[in-house]
PDB file of C-alpha atoms in Angstrom:
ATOM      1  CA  UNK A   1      17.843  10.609   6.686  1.00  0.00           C
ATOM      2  CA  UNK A   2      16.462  14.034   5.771  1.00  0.00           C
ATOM      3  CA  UNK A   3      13.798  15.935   6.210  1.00  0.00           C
ATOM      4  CA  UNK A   4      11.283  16.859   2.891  1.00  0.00           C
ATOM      5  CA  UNK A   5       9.835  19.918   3.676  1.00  0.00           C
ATOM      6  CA  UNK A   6       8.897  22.979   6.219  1.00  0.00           C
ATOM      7  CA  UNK A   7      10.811  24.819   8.483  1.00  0.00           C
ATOM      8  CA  UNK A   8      13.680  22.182   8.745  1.00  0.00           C
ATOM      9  CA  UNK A   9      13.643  20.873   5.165  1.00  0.00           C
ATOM     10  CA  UNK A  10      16.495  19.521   3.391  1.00  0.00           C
ATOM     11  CA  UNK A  11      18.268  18.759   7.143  1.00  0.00           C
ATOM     12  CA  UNK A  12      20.491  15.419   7.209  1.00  0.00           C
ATOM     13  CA  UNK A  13      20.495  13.383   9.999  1.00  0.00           C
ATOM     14  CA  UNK A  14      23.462  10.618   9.461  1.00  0.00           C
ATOM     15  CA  UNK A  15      22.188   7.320  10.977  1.00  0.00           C
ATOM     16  CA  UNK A  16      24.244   4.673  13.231  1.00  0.00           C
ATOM     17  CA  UNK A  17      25.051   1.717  10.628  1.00  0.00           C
ATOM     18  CA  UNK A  18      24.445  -0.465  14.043  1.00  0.00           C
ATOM     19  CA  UNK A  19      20.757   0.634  13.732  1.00  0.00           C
ATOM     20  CA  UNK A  20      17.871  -2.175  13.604  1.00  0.00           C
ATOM     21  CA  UNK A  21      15.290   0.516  12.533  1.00  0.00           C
ATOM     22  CA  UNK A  22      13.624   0.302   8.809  1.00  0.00           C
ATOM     23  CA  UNK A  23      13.254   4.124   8.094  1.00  0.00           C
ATOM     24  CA  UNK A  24      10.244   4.942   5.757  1.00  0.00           C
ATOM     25  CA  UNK A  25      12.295   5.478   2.835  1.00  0.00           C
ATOM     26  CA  UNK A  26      12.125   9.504   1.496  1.00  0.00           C
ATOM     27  CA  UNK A  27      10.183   8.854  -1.420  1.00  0.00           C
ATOM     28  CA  UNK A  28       7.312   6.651   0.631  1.00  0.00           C
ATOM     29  CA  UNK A  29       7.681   9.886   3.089  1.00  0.00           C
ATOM     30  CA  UNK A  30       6.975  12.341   0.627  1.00  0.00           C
ATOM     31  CA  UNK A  31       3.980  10.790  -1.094  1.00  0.00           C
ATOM     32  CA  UNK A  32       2.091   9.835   2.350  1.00  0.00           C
ATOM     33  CA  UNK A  33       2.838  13.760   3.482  1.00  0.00           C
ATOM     34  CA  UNK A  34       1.563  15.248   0.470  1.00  0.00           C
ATOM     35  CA  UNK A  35      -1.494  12.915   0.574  1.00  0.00           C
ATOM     36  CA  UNK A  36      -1.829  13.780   4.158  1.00  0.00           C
ATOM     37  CA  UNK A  37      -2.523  17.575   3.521  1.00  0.00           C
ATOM     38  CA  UNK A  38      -5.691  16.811   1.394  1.00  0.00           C
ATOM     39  CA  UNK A  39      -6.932  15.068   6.131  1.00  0.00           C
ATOM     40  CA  UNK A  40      -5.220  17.464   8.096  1.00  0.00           C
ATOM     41  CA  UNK A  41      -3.650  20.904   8.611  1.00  0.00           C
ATOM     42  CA  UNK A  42       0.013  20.306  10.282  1.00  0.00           C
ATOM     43  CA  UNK A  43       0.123  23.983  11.862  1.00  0.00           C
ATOM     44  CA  UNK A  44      -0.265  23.746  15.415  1.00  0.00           C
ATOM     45  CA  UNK A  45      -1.543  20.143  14.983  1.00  0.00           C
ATOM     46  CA  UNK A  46      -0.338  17.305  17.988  1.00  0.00           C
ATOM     47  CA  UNK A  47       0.846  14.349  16.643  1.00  0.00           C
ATOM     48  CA  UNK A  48       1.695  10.874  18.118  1.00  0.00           C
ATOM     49  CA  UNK A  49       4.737   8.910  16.364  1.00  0.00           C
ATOM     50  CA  UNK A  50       4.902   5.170  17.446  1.00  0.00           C
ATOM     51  CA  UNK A  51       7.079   2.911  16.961  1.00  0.00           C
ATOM     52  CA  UNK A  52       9.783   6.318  15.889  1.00  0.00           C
ATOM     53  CA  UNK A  53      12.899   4.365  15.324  1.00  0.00           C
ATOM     54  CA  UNK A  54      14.625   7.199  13.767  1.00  0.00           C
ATOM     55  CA  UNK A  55      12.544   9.862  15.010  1.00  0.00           C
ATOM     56  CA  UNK A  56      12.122  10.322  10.963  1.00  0.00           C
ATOM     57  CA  UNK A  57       8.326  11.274  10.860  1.00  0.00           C
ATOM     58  CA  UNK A  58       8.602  12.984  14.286  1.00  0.00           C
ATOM     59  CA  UNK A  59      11.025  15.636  12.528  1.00  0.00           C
ATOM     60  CA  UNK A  60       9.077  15.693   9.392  1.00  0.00           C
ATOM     61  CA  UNK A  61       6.103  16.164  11.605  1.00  0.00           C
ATOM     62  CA  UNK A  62       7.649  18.894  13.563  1.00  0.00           C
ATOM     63  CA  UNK A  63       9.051  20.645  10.285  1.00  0.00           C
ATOM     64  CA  UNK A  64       5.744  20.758   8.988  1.00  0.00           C
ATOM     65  CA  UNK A  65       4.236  22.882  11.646  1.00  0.00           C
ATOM     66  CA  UNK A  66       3.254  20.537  14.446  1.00  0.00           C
ATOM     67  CA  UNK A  67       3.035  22.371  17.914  1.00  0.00           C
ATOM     68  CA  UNK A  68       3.725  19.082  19.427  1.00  0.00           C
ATOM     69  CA  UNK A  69       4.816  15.484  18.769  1.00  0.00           C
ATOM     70  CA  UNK A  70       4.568  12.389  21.405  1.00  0.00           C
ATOM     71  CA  UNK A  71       7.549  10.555  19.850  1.00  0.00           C
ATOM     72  CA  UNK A  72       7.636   6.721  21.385  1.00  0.00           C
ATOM     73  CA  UNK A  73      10.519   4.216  20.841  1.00  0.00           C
ATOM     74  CA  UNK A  74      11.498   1.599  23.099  1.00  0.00           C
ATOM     75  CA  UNK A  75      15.087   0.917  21.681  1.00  0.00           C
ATOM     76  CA  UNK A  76      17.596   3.019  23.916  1.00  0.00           C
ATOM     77  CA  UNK A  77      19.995   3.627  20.891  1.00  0.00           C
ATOM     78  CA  UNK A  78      16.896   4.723  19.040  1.00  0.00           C
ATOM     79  CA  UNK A  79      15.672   6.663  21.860  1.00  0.00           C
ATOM     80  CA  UNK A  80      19.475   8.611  22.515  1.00  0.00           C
ATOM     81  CA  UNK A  81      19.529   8.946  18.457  1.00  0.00           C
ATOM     82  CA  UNK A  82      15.927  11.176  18.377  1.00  0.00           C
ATOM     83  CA  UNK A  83      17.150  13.229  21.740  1.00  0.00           C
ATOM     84  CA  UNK A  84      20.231  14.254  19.527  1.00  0.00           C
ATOM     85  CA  UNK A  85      18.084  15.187  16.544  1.00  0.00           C
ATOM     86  CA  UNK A  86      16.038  17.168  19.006  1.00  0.00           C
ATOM     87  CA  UNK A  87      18.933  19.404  20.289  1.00  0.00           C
ATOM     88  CA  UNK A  88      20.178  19.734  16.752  1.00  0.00           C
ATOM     89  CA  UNK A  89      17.063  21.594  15.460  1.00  0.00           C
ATOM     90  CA  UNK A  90      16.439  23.433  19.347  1.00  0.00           C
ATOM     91  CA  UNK A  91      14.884  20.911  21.640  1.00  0.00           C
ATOM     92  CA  UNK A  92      11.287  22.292  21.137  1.00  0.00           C
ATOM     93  CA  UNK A  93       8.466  20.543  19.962  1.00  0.00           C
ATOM     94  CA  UNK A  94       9.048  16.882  20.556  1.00  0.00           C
ATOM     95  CA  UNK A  95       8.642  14.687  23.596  1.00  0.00           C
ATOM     96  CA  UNK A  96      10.396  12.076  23.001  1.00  0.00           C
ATOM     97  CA  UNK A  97       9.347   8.766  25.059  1.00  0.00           C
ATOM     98  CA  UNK A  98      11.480   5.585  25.847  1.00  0.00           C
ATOM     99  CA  UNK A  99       8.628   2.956  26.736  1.00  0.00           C
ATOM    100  CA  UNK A 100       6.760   0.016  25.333  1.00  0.00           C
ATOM    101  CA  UNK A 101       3.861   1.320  22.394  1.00  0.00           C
ATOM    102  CA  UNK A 102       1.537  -1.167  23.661  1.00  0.00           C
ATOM    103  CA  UNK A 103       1.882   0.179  27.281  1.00  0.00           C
ATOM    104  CA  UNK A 104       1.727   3.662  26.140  1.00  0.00           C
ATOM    105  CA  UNK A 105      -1.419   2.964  24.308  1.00  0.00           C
ATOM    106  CA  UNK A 106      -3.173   1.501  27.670  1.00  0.00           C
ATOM    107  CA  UNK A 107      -2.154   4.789  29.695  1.00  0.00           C
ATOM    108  CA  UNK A 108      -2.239   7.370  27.261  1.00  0.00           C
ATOM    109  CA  UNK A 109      -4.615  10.080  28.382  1.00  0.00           C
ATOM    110  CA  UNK A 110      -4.020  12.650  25.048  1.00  0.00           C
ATOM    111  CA  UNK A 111      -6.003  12.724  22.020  1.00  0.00           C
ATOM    112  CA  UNK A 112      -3.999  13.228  18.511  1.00  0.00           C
ATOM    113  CA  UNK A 113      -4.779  15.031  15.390  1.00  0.00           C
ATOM    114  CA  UNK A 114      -2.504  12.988  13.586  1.00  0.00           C
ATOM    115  CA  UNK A 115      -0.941   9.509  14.881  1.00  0.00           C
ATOM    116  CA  UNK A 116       1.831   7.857  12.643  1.00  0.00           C
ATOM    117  CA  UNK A 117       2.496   3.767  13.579  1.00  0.00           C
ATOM    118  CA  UNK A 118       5.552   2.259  11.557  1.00  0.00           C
ATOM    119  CA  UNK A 119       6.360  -0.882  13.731  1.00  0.00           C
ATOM    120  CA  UNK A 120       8.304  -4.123  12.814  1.00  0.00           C
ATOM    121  CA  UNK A 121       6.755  -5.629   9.576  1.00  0.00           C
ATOM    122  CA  UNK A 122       7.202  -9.575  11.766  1.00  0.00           C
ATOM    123  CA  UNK A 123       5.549  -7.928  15.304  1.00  0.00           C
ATOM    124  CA  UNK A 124       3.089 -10.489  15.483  1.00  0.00           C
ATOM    125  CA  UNK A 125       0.278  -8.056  17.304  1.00  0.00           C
ATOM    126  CA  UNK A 126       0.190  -5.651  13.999  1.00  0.00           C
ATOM    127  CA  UNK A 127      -3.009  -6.689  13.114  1.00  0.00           C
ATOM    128  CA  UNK A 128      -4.007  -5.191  16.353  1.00  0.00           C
ATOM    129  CA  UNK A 129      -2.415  -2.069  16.291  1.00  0.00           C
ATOM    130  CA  UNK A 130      -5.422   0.030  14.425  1.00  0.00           C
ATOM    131  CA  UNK A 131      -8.074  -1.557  17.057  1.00  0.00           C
ATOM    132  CA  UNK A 132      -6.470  -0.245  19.437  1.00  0.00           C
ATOM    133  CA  UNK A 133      -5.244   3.291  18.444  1.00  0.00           C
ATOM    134  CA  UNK A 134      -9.051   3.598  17.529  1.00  0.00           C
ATOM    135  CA  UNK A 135     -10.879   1.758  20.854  1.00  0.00           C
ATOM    136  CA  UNK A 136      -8.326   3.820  23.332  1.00  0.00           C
ATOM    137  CA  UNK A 137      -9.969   7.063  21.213  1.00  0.00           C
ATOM    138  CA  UNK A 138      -5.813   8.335  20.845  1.00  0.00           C
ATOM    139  CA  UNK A 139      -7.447  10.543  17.660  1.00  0.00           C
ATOM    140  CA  UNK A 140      -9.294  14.113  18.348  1.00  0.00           C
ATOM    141  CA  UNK A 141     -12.493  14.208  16.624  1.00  0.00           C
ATOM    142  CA  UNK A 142     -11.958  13.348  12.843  1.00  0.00           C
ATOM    143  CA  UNK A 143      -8.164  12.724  13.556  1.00  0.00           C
ATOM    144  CA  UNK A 144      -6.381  10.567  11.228  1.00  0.00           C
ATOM    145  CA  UNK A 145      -4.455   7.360  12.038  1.00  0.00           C
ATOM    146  CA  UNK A 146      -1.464   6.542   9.517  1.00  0.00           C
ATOM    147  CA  UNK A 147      -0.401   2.808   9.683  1.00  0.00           C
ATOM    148  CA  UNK A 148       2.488   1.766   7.667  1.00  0.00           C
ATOM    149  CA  UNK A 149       2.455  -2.142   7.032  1.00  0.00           C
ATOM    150  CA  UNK A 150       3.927  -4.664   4.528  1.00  0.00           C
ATOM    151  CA  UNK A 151       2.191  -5.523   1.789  1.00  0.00           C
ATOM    152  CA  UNK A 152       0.378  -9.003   3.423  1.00  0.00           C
ATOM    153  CA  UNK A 153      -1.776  -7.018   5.293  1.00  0.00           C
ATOM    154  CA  UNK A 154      -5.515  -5.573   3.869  1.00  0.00           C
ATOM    155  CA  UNK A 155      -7.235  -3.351   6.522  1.00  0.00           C
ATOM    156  CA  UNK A 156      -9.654  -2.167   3.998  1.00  0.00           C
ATOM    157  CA  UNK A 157     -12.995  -3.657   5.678  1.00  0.00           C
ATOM    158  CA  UNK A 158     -11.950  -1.571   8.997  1.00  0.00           C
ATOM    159  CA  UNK A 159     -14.641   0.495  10.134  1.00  0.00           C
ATOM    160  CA  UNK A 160     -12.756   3.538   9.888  1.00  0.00           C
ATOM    161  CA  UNK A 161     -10.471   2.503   6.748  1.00  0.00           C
ATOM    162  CA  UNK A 162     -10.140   5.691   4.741  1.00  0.00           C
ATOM    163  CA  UNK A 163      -7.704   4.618   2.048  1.00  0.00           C
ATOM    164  CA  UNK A 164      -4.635   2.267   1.142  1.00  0.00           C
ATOM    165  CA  UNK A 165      -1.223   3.590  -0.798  1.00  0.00           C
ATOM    166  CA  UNK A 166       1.789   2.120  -1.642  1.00  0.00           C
ATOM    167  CA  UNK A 167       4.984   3.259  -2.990  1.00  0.00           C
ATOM    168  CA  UNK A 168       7.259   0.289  -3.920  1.00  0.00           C
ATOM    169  CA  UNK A 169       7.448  -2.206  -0.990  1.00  0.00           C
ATOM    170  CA  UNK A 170       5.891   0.301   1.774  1.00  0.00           C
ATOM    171  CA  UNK A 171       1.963  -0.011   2.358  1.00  0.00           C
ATOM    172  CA  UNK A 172       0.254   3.101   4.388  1.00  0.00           C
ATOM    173  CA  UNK A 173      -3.439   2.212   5.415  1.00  0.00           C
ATOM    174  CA  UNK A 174      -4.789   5.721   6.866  1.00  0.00           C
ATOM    175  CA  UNK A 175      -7.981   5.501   9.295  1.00  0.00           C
ATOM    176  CA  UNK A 176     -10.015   8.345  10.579  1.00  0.00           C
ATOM    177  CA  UNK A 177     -12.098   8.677  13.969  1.00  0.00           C
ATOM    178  CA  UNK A 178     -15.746   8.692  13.134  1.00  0.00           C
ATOM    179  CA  UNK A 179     -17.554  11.995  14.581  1.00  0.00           C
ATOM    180  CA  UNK A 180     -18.972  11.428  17.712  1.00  0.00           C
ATOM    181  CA  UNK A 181     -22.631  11.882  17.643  1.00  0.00           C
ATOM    182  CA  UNK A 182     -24.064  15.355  19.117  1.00  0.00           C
ATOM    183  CA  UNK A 183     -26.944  15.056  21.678  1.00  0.00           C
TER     184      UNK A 183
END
Protein backbone atom coordinates (compact mmCIF):
# COMPACT_ATOMS: atom_id res chain seq x y z
CA UNK A 1 0.00 0.00 0.00
CA UNK A 2 1.29 3.50 -0.76
CA UNK A 3 0.38 6.67 -0.58
CA UNK A 4 -0.25 8.89 -4.17
CA UNK A 5 0.41 12.19 -3.31
CA UNK A 6 1.09 15.22 -0.65
CA UNK A 7 3.21 15.49 2.11
CA UNK A 8 3.67 11.64 2.57
CA UNK A 9 3.57 10.56 -1.08
CA UNK A 10 5.23 7.66 -2.47
CA UNK A 11 5.32 6.04 1.43
CA UNK A 12 4.89 2.05 1.52
CA UNK A 13 3.04 0.55 4.02
CA UNK A 14 3.66 -3.48 3.70
CA UNK A 15 0.33 -5.19 4.59
CA UNK A 16 -0.24 -8.48 6.87
CA UNK A 17 -0.94 -11.34 4.13
CA UNK A 18 -3.47 -12.55 7.12
CA UNK A 19 -5.50 -9.37 6.29
CA UNK A 20 -9.40 -9.72 5.34
CA UNK A 21 -9.44 -6.03 4.14
CA UNK A 22 -10.05 -5.23 0.18
CA UNK A 23 -7.80 -2.06 -0.15
CA UNK A 24 -9.07 0.42 -2.88
CA UNK A 25 -6.59 -0.55 -5.32
CA UNK A 26 -3.92 2.64 -6.21
CA UNK A 27 -5.19 3.29 -9.47
CA UNK A 28 -9.15 3.46 -8.22
CA UNK A 29 -7.36 5.79 -5.39
CA UNK A 30 -5.85 8.07 -7.65
CA UNK A 31 -8.72 8.73 -10.03
CA UNK A 32 -11.45 9.28 -7.10
CA UNK A 33 -8.67 11.87 -5.42
CA UNK A 34 -8.07 13.75 -8.43
CA UNK A 35 -11.85 13.89 -9.12
CA UNK A 36 -12.31 14.86 -5.58
CA UNK A 37 -10.33 18.22 -5.90
CA UNK A 38 -12.75 19.58 -8.63
CA UNK A 39 -15.75 19.14 -4.41
CA UNK A 40 -13.37 19.96 -1.92
CA UNK A 41 -10.15 21.64 -0.75
CA UNK A 42 -8.11 18.89 1.46
CA UNK A 43 -6.06 21.71 3.43
CA UNK A 44 -7.23 21.86 6.82
CA UNK A 45 -10.36 19.88 5.77
CA UNK A 46 -11.84 17.00 8.60
CA UNK A 47 -12.52 13.93 7.16
CA UNK A 48 -14.36 10.74 8.37
CA UNK A 49 -12.93 7.25 6.97
CA UNK A 50 -15.37 4.28 7.64
CA UNK A 51 -15.04 1.14 7.29
CA UNK A 52 -10.65 2.03 7.10
CA UNK A 53 -9.41 -1.47 6.88
CA UNK A 54 -6.02 -0.41 5.98
CA UNK A 55 -6.18 3.00 7.13
CA UNK A 56 -5.37 3.52 3.14
CA UNK A 57 -7.61 6.66 2.48
CA UNK A 58 -7.05 7.89 6.07
CA UNK A 59 -3.20 8.36 5.07
CA UNK A 60 -3.98 9.56 1.67
CA UNK A 61 -6.39 11.87 3.36
CA UNK A 62 -3.92 13.05 5.86
CA UNK A 63 -1.09 13.42 3.09
CA UNK A 64 -3.25 15.57 1.25
CA UNK A 65 -3.60 18.24 3.83
CA UNK A 66 -6.39 17.13 6.13
CA UNK A 67 -6.12 18.77 9.69
CA UNK A 68 -7.97 15.83 10.92
CA UNK A 69 -9.26 12.34 10.07
CA UNK A 70 -11.93 10.17 12.26
CA UNK A 71 -10.51 6.83 11.06
CA UNK A 72 -13.16 3.85 12.14
CA UNK A 73 -12.44 0.07 11.84
CA UNK A 74 -13.80 -2.51 13.93
CA UNK A 75 -11.23 -5.35 13.10
CA UNK A 76 -8.49 -5.26 15.96
CA UNK A 77 -5.68 -6.39 13.49
CA UNK A 78 -6.95 -3.63 11.26
CA UNK A 79 -7.24 -1.28 14.02
CA UNK A 80 -3.29 -2.17 15.55
CA UNK A 81 -2.20 -2.05 11.62
CA UNK A 82 -3.51 1.96 11.16
CA UNK A 83 -2.00 2.86 14.89
CA UNK A 84 1.42 1.64 13.39
CA UNK A 85 1.00 3.64 10.20
CA UNK A 86 0.19 6.53 12.46
CA UNK A 87 3.50 6.46 14.48
CA UNK A 88 5.38 5.83 11.28
CA UNK A 89 4.46 9.21 9.67
CA UNK A 90 4.34 11.13 13.57
CA UNK A 91 1.11 10.23 15.25
CA UNK A 92 -0.63 13.56 14.28
CA UNK A 93 -3.60 13.97 12.44
CA UNK A 94 -5.57 10.78 12.72
CA UNK A 95 -7.88 9.43 15.37
CA UNK A 96 -8.07 6.28 14.81
CA UNK A 97 -11.35 4.44 16.27
CA UNK A 98 -11.89 0.65 17.06
CA UNK A 99 -15.87 0.45 17.13
CA UNK A 100 -18.82 -0.67 15.10
CA UNK A 101 -19.58 2.10 11.86
CA UNK A 102 -23.15 1.68 12.42
CA UNK A 103 -22.79 2.60 16.17
CA UNK A 104 -20.50 5.36 15.41
CA UNK A 105 -22.92 6.76 12.99
CA UNK A 106 -25.85 6.83 15.81
CA UNK A 107 -23.45 8.78 18.33
CA UNK A 108 -21.40 10.76 16.23
CA UNK A 109 -21.73 14.39 17.21
CA UNK A 110 -18.98 15.92 14.34
CA UNK A 111 -19.80 17.15 11.03
CA UNK A 112 -17.26 16.18 8.01
CA UNK A 113 -16.07 17.99 5.02
CA UNK A 114 -15.26 14.92 3.43
CA UNK A 115 -16.52 11.27 4.59
CA UNK A 116 -15.01 8.18 2.70
CA UNK A 117 -17.25 4.62 3.28
CA UNK A 118 -15.48 1.47 1.67
CA UNK A 119 -17.28 -1.42 3.59
CA UNK A 120 -17.65 -5.18 2.67
CA UNK A 121 -19.09 -5.44 -0.94
CA UNK A 122 -21.67 -8.72 0.84
CA UNK A 123 -22.62 -6.31 4.20
CA UNK A 124 -26.11 -6.72 3.65
CA UNK A 125 -27.08 -3.01 5.21
CA UNK A 126 -24.96 -1.18 2.23
CA UNK A 127 -27.84 0.02 0.68
CA UNK A 128 -28.32 1.90 3.84
CA UNK A 129 -25.16 3.30 4.41
CA UNK A 130 -25.73 6.78 2.29
CA UNK A 131 -29.26 7.30 4.22
CA UNK A 132 -27.72 7.36 6.98
CA UNK A 133 -24.39 9.29 6.62
CA UNK A 134 -26.87 11.92 5.09
CA UNK A 135 -30.09 11.74 7.81
CA UNK A 136 -27.39 11.78 10.91
CA UNK A 137 -26.16 15.27 8.92
CA UNK A 138 -22.16 13.61 9.43
CA UNK A 139 -21.35 16.27 6.27
CA UNK A 140 -20.66 20.22 7.02
CA UNK A 141 -22.65 22.27 4.78
CA UNK A 142 -22.00 21.17 1.08
CA UNK A 143 -19.68 18.30 2.38
CA UNK A 144 -19.20 15.45 0.17
CA UNK A 145 -19.93 11.77 0.95
CA UNK A 146 -17.66 9.17 -1.09
CA UNK A 147 -19.23 5.62 -1.15
CA UNK A 148 -17.29 2.93 -2.73
CA UNK A 149 -19.62 -0.09 -3.79
CA UNK A 150 -19.57 -3.04 -6.27
CA UNK A 151 -20.85 -2.67 -9.35
CA UNK A 152 -24.73 -4.17 -8.46
CA UNK A 153 -25.50 -1.22 -6.79
CA UNK A 154 -27.11 2.23 -8.67
CA UNK A 155 -27.57 5.11 -6.13
CA UNK A 156 -28.13 7.49 -8.90
CA UNK A 157 -31.92 8.50 -8.01
CA UNK A 158 -30.52 9.54 -4.35
CA UNK A 159 -31.49 12.87 -3.48
CA UNK A 160 -28.12 14.02 -3.05
CA UNK A 161 -26.40 11.69 -5.83
CA UNK A 162 -23.74 13.89 -7.38
CA UNK A 163 -22.02 11.45 -9.70
CA UNK A 164 -20.99 7.66 -10.31
CA UNK A 165 -17.19 6.47 -11.46
CA UNK A 166 -15.67 3.40 -11.92
CA UNK A 167 -12.27 2.22 -12.55
CA UNK A 168 -12.22 -1.54 -13.39
CA UNK A 169 -14.24 -3.51 -10.77
CA UNK A 170 -14.42 -0.51 -8.06
CA UNK A 171 -17.70 1.75 -8.21
CA UNK A 172 -17.46 5.29 -6.18
CA UNK A 173 -21.01 6.97 -5.93
CA UNK A 174 -20.13 10.58 -4.35
CA UNK A 175 -23.17 12.49 -2.57
CA UNK A 176 -23.19 16.02 -1.35
CA UNK A 177 -25.26 17.68 1.64
CA UNK A 178 -27.82 19.98 0.18
CA UNK A 179 -27.42 23.72 1.64
CA UNK A 180 -29.49 24.26 4.39
CA UNK A 181 -31.95 26.93 3.73
CA UNK A 182 -31.16 30.56 5.31
CA UNK A 183 -34.04 32.23 7.27
Amino acid sequence: MRIITGKYKGRHFDIPRSFKARPTTDFAKENIFNVLVQYVDFEDATALDLFSGTGSISLELLSRGCSQVVSVEMDRDHHRFIQECIKKLGGQGIIPIRGDVFRFIKSCKQQYDIIFADPPYALKELPQIPDLVIEKQLLKENGIFVFEHGKDYDFSQHPNFVEHRSYGSVNFSLFRATETPSE
